[in-house]
Coordinates of C-alpha atoms in Angstrom, one line a residue:
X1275 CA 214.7 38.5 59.8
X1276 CA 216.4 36.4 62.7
X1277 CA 213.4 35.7 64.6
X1278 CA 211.6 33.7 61.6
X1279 CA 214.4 32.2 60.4
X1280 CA 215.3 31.1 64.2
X1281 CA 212.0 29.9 65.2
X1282 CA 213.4 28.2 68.2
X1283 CA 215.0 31.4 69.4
X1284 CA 212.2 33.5 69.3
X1285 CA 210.2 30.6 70.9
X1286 CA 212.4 30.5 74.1
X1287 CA 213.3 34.7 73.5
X1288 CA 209.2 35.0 74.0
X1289 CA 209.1 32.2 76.9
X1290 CA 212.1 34.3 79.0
X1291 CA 210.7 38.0 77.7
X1292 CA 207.0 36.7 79.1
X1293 CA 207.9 35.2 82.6
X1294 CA 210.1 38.2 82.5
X1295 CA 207.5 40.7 82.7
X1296 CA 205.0 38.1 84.6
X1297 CA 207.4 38.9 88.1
X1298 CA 206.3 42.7 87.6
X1299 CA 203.8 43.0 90.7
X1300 CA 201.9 46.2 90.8
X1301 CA 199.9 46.1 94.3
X1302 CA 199.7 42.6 94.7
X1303 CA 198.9 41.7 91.0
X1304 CA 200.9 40.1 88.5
X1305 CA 200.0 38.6 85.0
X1306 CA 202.4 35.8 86.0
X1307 CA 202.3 32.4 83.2
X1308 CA 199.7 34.1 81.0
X1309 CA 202.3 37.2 80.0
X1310 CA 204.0 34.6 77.8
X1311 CA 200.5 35.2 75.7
X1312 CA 201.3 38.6 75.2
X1313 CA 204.6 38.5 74.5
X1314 CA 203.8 35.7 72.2
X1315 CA 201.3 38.2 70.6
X1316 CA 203.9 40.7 70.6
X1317 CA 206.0 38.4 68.8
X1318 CA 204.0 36.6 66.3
X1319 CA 202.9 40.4 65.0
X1320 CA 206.4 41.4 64.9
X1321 CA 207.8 38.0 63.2
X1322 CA 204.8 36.4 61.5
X1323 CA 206.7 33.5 60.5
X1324 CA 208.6 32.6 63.4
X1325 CA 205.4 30.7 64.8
X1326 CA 205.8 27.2 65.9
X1327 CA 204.4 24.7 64.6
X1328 CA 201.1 23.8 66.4
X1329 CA 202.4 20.4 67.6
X1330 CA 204.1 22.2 69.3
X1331 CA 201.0 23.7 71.4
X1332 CA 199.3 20.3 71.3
X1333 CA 201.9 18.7 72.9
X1334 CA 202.5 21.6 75.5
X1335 CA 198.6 21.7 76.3
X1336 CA 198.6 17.8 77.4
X1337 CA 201.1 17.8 79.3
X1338 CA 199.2 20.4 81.4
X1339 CA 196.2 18.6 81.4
X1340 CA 198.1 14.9 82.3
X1341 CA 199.5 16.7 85.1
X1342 CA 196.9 18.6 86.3
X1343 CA 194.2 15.5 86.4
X1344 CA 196.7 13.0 88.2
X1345 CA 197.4 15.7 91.0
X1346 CA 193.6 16.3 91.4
X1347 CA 192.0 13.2 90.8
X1348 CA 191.6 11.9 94.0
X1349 CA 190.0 15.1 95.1
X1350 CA 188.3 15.5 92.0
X1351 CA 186.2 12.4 92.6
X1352 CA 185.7 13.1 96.4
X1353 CA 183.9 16.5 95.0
X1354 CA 181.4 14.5 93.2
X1355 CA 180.9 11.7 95.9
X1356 CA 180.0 14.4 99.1
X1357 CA 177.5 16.3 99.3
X1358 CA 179.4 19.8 100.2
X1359 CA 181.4 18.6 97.0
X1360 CA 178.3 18.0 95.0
X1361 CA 176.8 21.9 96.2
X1362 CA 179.9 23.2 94.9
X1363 CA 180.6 21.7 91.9
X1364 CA 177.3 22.9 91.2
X1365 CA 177.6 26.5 92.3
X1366 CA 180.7 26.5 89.9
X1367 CA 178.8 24.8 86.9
X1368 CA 176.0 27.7 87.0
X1369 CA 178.5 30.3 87.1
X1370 CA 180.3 28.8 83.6
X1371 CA 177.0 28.1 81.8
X1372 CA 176.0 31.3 83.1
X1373 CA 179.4 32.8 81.3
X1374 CA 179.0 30.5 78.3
X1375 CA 175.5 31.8 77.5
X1376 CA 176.1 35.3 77.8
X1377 CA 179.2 34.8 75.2
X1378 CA 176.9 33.3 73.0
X1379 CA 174.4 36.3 73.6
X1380 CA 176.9 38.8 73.0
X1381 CA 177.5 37.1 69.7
X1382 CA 174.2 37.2 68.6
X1383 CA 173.1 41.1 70.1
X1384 CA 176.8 42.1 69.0
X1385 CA 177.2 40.6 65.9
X1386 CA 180.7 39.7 66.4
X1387 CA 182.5 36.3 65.0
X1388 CA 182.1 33.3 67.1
X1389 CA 185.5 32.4 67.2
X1390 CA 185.9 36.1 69.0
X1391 CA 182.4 35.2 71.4
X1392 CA 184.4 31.2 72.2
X1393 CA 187.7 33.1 73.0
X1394 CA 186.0 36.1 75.0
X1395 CA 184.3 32.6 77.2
X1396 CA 187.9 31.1 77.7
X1397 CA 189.8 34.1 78.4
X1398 CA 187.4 35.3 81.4
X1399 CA 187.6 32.0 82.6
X1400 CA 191.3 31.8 81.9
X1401 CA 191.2 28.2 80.7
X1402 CA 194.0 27.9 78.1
X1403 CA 192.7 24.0 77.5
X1404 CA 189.3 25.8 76.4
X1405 CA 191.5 28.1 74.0
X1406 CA 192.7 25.0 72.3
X1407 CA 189.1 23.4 71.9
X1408 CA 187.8 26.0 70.6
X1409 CA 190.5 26.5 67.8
X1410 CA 190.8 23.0 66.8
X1411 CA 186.8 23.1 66.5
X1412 CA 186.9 25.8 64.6
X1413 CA 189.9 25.4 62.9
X1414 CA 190.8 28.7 62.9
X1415 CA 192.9 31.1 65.3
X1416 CA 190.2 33.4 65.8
X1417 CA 189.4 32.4 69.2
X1418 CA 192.8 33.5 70.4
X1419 CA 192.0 36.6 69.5
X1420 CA 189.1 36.9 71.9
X1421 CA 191.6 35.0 74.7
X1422 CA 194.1 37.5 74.5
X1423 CA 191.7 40.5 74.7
X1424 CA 189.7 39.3 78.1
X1425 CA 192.4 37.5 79.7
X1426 CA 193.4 40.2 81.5
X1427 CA 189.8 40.7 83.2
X1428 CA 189.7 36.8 83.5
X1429 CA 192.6 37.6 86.2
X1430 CA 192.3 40.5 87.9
X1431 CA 188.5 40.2 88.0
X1432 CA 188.0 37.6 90.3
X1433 CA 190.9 38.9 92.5
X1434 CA 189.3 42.7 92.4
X1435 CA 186.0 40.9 93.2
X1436 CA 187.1 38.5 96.1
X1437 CA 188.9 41.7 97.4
X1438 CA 185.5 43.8 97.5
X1439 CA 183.9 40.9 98.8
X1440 CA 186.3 40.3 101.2
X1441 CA 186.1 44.2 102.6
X1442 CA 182.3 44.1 102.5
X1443 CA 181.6 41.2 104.4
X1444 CA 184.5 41.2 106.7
X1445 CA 184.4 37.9 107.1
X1446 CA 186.3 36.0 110.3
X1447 CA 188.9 33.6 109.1
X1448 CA 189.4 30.9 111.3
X1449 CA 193.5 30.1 110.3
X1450 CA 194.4 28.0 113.3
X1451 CA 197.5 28.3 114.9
X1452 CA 199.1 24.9 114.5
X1453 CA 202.4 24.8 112.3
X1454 CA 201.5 21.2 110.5
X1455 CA 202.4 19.0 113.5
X1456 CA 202.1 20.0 117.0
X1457 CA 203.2 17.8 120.1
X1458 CA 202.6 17.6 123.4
X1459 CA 203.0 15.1 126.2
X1460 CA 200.7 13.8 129.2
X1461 CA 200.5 11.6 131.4
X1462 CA 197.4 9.4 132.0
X1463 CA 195.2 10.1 135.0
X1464 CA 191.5 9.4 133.4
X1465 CA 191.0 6.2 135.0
X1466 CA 187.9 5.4 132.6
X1467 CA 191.5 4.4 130.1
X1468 CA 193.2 2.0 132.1
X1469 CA 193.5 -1.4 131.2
X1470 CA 192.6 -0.1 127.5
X1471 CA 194.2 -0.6 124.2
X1472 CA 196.2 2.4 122.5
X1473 CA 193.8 1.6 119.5
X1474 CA 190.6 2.0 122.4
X1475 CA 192.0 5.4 123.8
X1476 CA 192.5 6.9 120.0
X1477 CA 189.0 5.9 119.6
X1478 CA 188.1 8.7 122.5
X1479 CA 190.4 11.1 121.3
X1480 CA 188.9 14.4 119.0
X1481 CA 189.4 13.9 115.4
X1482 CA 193.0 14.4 114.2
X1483 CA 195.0 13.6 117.1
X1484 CA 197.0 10.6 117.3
X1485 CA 199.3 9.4 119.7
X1486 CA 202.5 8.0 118.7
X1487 CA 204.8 6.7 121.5
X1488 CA 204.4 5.9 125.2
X1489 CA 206.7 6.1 128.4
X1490 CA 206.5 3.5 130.9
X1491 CA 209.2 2.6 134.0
X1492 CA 212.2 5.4 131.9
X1493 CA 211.9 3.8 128.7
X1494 CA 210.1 4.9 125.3
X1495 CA 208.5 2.8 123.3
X1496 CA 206.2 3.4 119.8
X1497 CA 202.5 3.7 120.5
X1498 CA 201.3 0.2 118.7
X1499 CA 197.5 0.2 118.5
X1500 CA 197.2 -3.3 120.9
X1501 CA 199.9 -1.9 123.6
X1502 CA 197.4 -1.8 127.3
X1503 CA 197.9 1.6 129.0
X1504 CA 198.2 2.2 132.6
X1505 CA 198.1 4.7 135.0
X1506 CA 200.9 7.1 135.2
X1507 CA 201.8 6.5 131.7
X1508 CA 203.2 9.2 129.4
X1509 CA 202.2 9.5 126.1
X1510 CA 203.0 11.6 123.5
X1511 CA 200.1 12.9 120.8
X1512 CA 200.5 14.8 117.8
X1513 CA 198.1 16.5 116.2
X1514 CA 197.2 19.3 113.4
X1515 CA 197.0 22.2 116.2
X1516 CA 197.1 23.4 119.4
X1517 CA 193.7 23.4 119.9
X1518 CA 192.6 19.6 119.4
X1519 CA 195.6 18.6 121.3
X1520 CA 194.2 21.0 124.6
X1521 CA 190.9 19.3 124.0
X1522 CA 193.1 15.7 123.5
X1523 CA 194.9 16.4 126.7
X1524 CA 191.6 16.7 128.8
X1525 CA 190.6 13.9 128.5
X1526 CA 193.4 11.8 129.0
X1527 CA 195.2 13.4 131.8
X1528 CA 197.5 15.8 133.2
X1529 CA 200.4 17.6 131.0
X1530 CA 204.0 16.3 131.0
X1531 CA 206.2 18.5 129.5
X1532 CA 209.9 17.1 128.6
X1533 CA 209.6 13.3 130.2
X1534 CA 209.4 11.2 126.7
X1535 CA 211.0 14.2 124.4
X1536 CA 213.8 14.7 126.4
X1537 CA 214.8 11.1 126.3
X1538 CA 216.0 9.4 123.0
X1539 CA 218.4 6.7 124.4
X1540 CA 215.3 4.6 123.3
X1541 CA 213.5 6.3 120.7
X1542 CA 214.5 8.7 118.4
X1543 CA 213.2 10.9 115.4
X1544 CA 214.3 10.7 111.7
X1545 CA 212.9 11.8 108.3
X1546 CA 213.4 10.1 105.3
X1547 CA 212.4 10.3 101.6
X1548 CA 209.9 8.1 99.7
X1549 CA 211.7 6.9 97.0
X1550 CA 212.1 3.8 96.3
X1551 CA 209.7 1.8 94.3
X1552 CA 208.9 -0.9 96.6
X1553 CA 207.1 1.9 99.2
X1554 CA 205.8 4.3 97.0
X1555 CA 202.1 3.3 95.5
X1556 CA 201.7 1.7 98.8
X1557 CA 199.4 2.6 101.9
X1558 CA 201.2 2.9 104.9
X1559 CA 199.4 0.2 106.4
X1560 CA 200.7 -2.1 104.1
X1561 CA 204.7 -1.1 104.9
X1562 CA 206.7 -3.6 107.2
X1563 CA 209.4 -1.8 108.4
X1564 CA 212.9 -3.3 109.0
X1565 CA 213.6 -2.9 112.4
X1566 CA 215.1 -4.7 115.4
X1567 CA 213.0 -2.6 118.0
X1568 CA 209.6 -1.2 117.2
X1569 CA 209.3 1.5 114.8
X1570 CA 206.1 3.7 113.9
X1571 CA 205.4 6.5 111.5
X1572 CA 204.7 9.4 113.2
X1573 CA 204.5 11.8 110.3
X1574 CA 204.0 12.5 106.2
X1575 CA 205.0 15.8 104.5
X1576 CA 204.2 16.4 101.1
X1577 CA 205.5 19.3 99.5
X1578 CA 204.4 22.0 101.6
X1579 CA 201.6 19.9 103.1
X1580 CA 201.9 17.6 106.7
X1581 CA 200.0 15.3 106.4
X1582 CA 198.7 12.8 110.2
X1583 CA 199.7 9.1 108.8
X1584 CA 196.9 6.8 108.8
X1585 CA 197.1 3.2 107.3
X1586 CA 195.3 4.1 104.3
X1587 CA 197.3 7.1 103.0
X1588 CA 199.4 6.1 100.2
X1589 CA 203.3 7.0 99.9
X1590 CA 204.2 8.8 96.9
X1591 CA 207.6 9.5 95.4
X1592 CA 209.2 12.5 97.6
X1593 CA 207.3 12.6 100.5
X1594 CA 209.3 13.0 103.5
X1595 CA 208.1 10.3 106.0
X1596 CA 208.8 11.5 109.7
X1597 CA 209.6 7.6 111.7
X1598 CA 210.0 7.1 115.9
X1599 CA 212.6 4.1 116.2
X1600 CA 215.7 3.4 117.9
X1601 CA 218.9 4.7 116.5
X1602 CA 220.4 1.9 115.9
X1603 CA 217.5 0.8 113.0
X1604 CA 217.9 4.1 111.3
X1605 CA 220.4 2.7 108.7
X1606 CA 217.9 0.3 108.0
X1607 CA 215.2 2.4 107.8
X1608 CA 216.9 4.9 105.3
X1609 CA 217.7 1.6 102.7
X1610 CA 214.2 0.3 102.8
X1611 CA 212.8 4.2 102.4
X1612 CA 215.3 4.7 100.0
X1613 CA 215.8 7.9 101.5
X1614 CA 216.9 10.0 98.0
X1615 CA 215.8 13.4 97.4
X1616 CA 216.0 12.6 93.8
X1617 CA 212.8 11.0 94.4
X1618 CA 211.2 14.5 94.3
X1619 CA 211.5 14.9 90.8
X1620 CA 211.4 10.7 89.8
X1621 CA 208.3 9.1 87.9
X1622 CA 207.9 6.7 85.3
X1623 CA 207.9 7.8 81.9
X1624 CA 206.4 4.5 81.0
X1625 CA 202.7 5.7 83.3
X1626 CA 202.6 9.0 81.6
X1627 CA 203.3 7.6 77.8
X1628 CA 200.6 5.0 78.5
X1629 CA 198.2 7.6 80.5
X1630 CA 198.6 9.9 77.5
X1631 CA 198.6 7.8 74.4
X1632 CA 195.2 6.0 75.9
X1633 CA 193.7 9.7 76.8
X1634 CA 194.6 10.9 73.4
X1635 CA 193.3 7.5 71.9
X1636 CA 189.8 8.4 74.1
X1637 CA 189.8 12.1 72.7
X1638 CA 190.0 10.4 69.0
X1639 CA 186.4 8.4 69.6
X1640 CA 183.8 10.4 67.8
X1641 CA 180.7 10.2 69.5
X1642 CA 177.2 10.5 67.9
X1643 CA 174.9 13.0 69.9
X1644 CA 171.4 13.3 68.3
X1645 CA 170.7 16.5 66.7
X1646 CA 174.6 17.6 66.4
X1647 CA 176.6 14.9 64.8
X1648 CA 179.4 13.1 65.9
X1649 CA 181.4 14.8 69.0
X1650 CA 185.1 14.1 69.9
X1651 CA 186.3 15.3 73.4
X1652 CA 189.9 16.0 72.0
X1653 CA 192.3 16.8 74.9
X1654 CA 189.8 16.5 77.1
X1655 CA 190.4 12.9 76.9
X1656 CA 193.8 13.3 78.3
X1657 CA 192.1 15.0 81.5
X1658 CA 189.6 12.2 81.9
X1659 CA 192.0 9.7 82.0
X1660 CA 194.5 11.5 84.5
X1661 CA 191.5 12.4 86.7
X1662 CA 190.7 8.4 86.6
X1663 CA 194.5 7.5 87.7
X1664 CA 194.8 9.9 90.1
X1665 CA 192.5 8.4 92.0
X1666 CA 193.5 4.8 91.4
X1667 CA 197.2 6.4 92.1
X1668 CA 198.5 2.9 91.6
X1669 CA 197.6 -0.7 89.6
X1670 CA 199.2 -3.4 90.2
X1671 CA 203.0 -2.6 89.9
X1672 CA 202.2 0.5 88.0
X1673 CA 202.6 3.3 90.2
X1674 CA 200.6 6.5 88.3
X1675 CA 201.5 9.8 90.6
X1676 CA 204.0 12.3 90.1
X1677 CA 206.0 14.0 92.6
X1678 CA 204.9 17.6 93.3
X1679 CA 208.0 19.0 92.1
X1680 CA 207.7 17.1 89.3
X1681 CA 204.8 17.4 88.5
X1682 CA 204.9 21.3 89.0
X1683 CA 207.4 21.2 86.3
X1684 CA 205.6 19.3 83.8
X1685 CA 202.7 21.3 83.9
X1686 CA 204.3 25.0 83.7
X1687 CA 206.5 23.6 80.5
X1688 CA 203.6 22.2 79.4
X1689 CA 201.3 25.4 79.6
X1690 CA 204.3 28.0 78.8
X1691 CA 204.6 26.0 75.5
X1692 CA 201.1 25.9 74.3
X1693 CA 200.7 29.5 75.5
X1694 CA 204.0 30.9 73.4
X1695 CA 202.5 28.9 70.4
X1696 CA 199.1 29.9 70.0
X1697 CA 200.4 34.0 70.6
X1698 CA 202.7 33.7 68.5
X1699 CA 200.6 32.1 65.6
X1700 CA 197.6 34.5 65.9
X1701 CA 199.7 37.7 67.0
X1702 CA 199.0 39.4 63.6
X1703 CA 195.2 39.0 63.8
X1704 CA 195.3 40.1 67.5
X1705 CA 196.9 43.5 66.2
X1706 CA 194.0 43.9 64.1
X1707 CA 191.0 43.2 66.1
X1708 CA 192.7 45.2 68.9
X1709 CA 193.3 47.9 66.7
X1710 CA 189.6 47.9 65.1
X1711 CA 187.5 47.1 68.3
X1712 CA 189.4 46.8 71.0
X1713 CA 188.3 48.6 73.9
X1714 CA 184.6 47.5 72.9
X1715 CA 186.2 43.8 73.2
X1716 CA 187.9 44.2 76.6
X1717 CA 184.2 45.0 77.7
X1718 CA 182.6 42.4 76.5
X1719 CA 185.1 40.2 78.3
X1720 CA 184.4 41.9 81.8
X1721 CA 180.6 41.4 81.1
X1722 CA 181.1 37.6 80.4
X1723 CA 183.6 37.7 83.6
X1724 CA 180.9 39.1 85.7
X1725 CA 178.6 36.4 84.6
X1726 CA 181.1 33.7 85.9
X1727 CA 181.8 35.2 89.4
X1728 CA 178.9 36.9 90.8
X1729 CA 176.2 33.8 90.7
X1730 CA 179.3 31.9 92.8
X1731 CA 179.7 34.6 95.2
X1732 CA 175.9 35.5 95.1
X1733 CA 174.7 31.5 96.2
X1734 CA 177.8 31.3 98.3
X1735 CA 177.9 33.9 100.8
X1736 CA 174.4 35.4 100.6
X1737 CA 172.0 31.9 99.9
X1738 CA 173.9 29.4 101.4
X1739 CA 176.1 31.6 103.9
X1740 CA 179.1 29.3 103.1
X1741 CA 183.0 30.1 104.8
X1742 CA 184.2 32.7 103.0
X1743 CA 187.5 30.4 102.4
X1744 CA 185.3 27.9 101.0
X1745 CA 183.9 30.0 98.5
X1746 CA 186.8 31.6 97.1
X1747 CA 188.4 27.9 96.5
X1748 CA 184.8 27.3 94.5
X1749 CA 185.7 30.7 92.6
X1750 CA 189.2 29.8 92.1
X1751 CA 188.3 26.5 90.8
X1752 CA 185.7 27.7 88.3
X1753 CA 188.1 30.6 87.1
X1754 CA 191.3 28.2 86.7
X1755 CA 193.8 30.7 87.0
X1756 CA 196.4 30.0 89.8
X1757 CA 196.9 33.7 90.4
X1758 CA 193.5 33.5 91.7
X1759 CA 194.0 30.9 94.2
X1760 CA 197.2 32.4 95.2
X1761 CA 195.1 35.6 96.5
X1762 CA 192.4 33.2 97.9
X1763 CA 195.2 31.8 100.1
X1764 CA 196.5 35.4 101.2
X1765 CA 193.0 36.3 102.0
X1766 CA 191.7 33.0 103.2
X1767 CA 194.9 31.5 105.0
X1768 CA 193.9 28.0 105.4
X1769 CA 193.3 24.7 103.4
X1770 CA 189.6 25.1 102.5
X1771 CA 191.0 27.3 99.0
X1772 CA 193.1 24.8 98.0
X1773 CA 190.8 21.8 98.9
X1774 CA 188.1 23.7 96.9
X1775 CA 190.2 24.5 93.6
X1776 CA 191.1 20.4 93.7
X1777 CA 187.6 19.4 93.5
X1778 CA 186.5 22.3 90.7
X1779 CA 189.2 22.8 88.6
X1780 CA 189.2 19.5 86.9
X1781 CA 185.5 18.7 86.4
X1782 CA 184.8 22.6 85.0
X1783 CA 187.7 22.6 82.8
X1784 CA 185.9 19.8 81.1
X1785 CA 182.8 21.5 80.9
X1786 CA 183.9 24.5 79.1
X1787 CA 186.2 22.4 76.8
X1788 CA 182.5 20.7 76.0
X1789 CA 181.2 23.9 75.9
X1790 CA 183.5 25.2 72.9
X1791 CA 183.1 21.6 71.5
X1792 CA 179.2 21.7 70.7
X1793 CA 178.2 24.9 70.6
X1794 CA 179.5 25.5 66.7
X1795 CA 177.5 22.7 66.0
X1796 CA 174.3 23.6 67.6
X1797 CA 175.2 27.3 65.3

């Protein structure tokens, strides 16, 4: 047959085949990434010796999690330092015990394998690094089998769930009406102000606004924090939304639509990339930038995100850095930015090699627990190490992020690989538990599904009567699946979903790998 004697073509024929049928949307849901699975499934039954070999998924898997801790790190570590991120990362660490102990109940009422109970956990949580655990600890595929069956429910549950939720409740969802960056101009007529630094005013102003240049006798200058305001000024304040700059515009004075915009003889706007090495890693404090007239950065955006510049937010490769200065230093200002949009998809291959090869190094430790044995964390290591970079983002000359692009890339490569691999090398197995107990299986899954949810939504909205936005990013996080945080974001249009899924995604993915890791062993 072709297929197994061209294992590479039916790799990549079951990587197209999946994403393929992942873009079929019925009503708002698609399988997306995790079709590959069953077109691996498909495959593997079909060609049983066309199966990869499970490098192959190794490999794939820590690339996912490298990329996934570095991203969230920073957030990851803010989750477990505040107290709103404390409340949530426990909310989501109920809801997978919760999960986890119900599995392991179904596999002692049901009297099914364990393998089948460990899969049936990482499917309804959709946590493909959990898959992996579980089969190395085992050392058997049967935990795919279990994966593949409740998978389906690990996705469209929580979306069917925070739907029914969503029409229950009809919550009010505050999603602002700013576009990223709003301006506006005004001109200063609160005397309490005169005589007072720029830095002194922004001290006054509601949280978020900023101002960034001033008008004074025709001419615009950059708003440097020790410049002395005066009355009749003109200033011109950005800020996240309409709303804070109203509020900003109060207190300072009167509205002045046109004077400083209008004018760029002075000072003008360009946007540049991050990329070269000497600015990216940095804070923007930090920058001197090469100008003959004053020059200030006035705005960050990062991937989809604008982000309000303040001297402690660090430059990263691709970010398009919004600057006010006079025409004649843009030149200058493009060299020393570098100003490349290859930086959107540059990093340093020599980071990621050392990142892994320690996290894998880490994973390797076996630990002695009392009462089990000795415990390794396996790719969990990886994780643990990413999370730690991501929030050190930078040592010395060794700059650890990854553009988003990038790093977008890396991850879906990395988890389309592992996924095709694992399908395909348990596909014949799948067949026959399907075929023997299947519709009992896909039950089971929903119950352990139902486990995971329900105490998040339960302590969210009803105990602690949390934002509804903020409690679908805790579900989002706890569940894994993207597909579930996409939804969140249709229902919940504002940052509090993604924010959420940062700070939960990580630190429960390593739970449920632990999970999977020392439950056999307690058995």
């Amino acid at each position: 047959m072709l297929l197994e004697q061209q294992p590479l073509v039916a790799l990549f024929l079951t990587i197209a085949i999946g994403y393929l049928i992942g873009e079929i949307n019925i009503k708002g849901f698609s399988l997306g990434v995790g079709a590959v699975l069953f077109v691996a499934l498909a495959v593997g039954w079909f060609a049983p010796k066309s199966a990869p070999a499970p490098m192959v998924g190794t490999i794939g898997l820590a690339l996912f999690l490298y990329a996934v801790g570095v991203q969230y790190g920073k957030q990851f570590f803010l989750g477990l330092t505040s107290a709103a991120g404390r409340r949530a990362n426990v909310m989501a660490l109920i809801g997978v015990l919760l999960s986890g102990l119900v599995s392991l109940l179904i596999v002692k009422t049901m009297g099914i394998n364990l393998g089948y109970g460990l899969g049936l956990f990482a499917g309804s949580g959709t946590s493909t690094p959990t898959l992996q655990a579980a089969i190395a600890t085992l050392g058997n595929d049967d935990p795919a089998v279990g994966y593949s069956v409740s998978y389906p429910f690990g996705v469209a549950g929580p979306i069917l769930l925070l739907y029914l939720t969503y029409m229950f409740l009809k919550p009010k969802v505050d999603a602002g009406t700013g576009s990223g960056m709003e301006l506006l101009e005004v001109v200063l007529r609160n005397s309490d102000l005169y005589g007072r630094t720029i830095g002194e005013v922004m001290g006054g102003l509601p949280a978020g606004a900023q101002i960034v240049a001033l008008r004074r006798s025709h001419h615009n200058e950059p708003a440097s924090p020790g410049l002395i305001v005066a009355e009749d000024d003109v200033v011109l304040v950005v800020a996240p939304t309409k709303e804070i700059l109203v509020e900003a515009s109060r207190h300072l004075g009167q509205l002045a639509h046109g004077r400083l915009v209008k004018d760029r003889s002075d000072l003008d706007y360009v946007r540049v990339f991050a990329s070269r090495t000497v600015v990216v890693g940095r804070s923007i404090g930090d920058l001197e930038l090469p100008s003959n007239k004053a020059a200030i950065i006035a705005h960050v955006r990062r991937g989809d995100t604008d982000i309000m510049p303040r001297p402690d937010l660090v430059l990263e490769f691709g970010d398009r850095v919004g600057l006010l200065a006079n025409r004649g230093d843009f030149a200058g200002l493009r060299k020393f930015f570098g100003d490349s949009i290859k930086g959107t998809a540059e990093f340093s291959y020599i980071s990621i090699g050392l990142g892994m090869a320690i996290g894998f190094l880490i994973g390797a430790i076996q630990l002695p627990i009392p009462g089990i044995g000795k415990l390794a964390i396996g790719l969990s290591g990886v994780l643990i190490v990413a999370l730690i970079l991501g929030n050190l983002r930078r040592t010395g000359s060794m700059n650890w992020t990854i553009p988003l692009s990038a790093n977008l890339v890396l991850r879906n490569l990395g988890l389309t690989l592992f996924l095709a691999q694992v399908g395909m090398s348990s596909g014949p197995k799948f067949a026959a538990t399907v075929a023997e107990s299947g519709l009992l299986m896909l039950g089971l899954g929903a119950i352990v599904l139902l486990a995971l949810v329900l105490p998040i939504l339960i302590l969210g909205l009803l105990v602690y009567r949390m934002p509804y936005d903020e409690v679908t990013g805790i579900v989002s996080g706890a569940c894994g699946n993207p597909a579930i945080l996409a939804y969140a974001n249709k229902l919940a249009p504002t940052e509090r979903p993604d924010i959420g899924y940062a700070m939960i995604f990580p630190g429960m993915t390593i739970v449920k790998i632990l999970f999977v890791d020392i439950v056999p062993a307690l058995l």
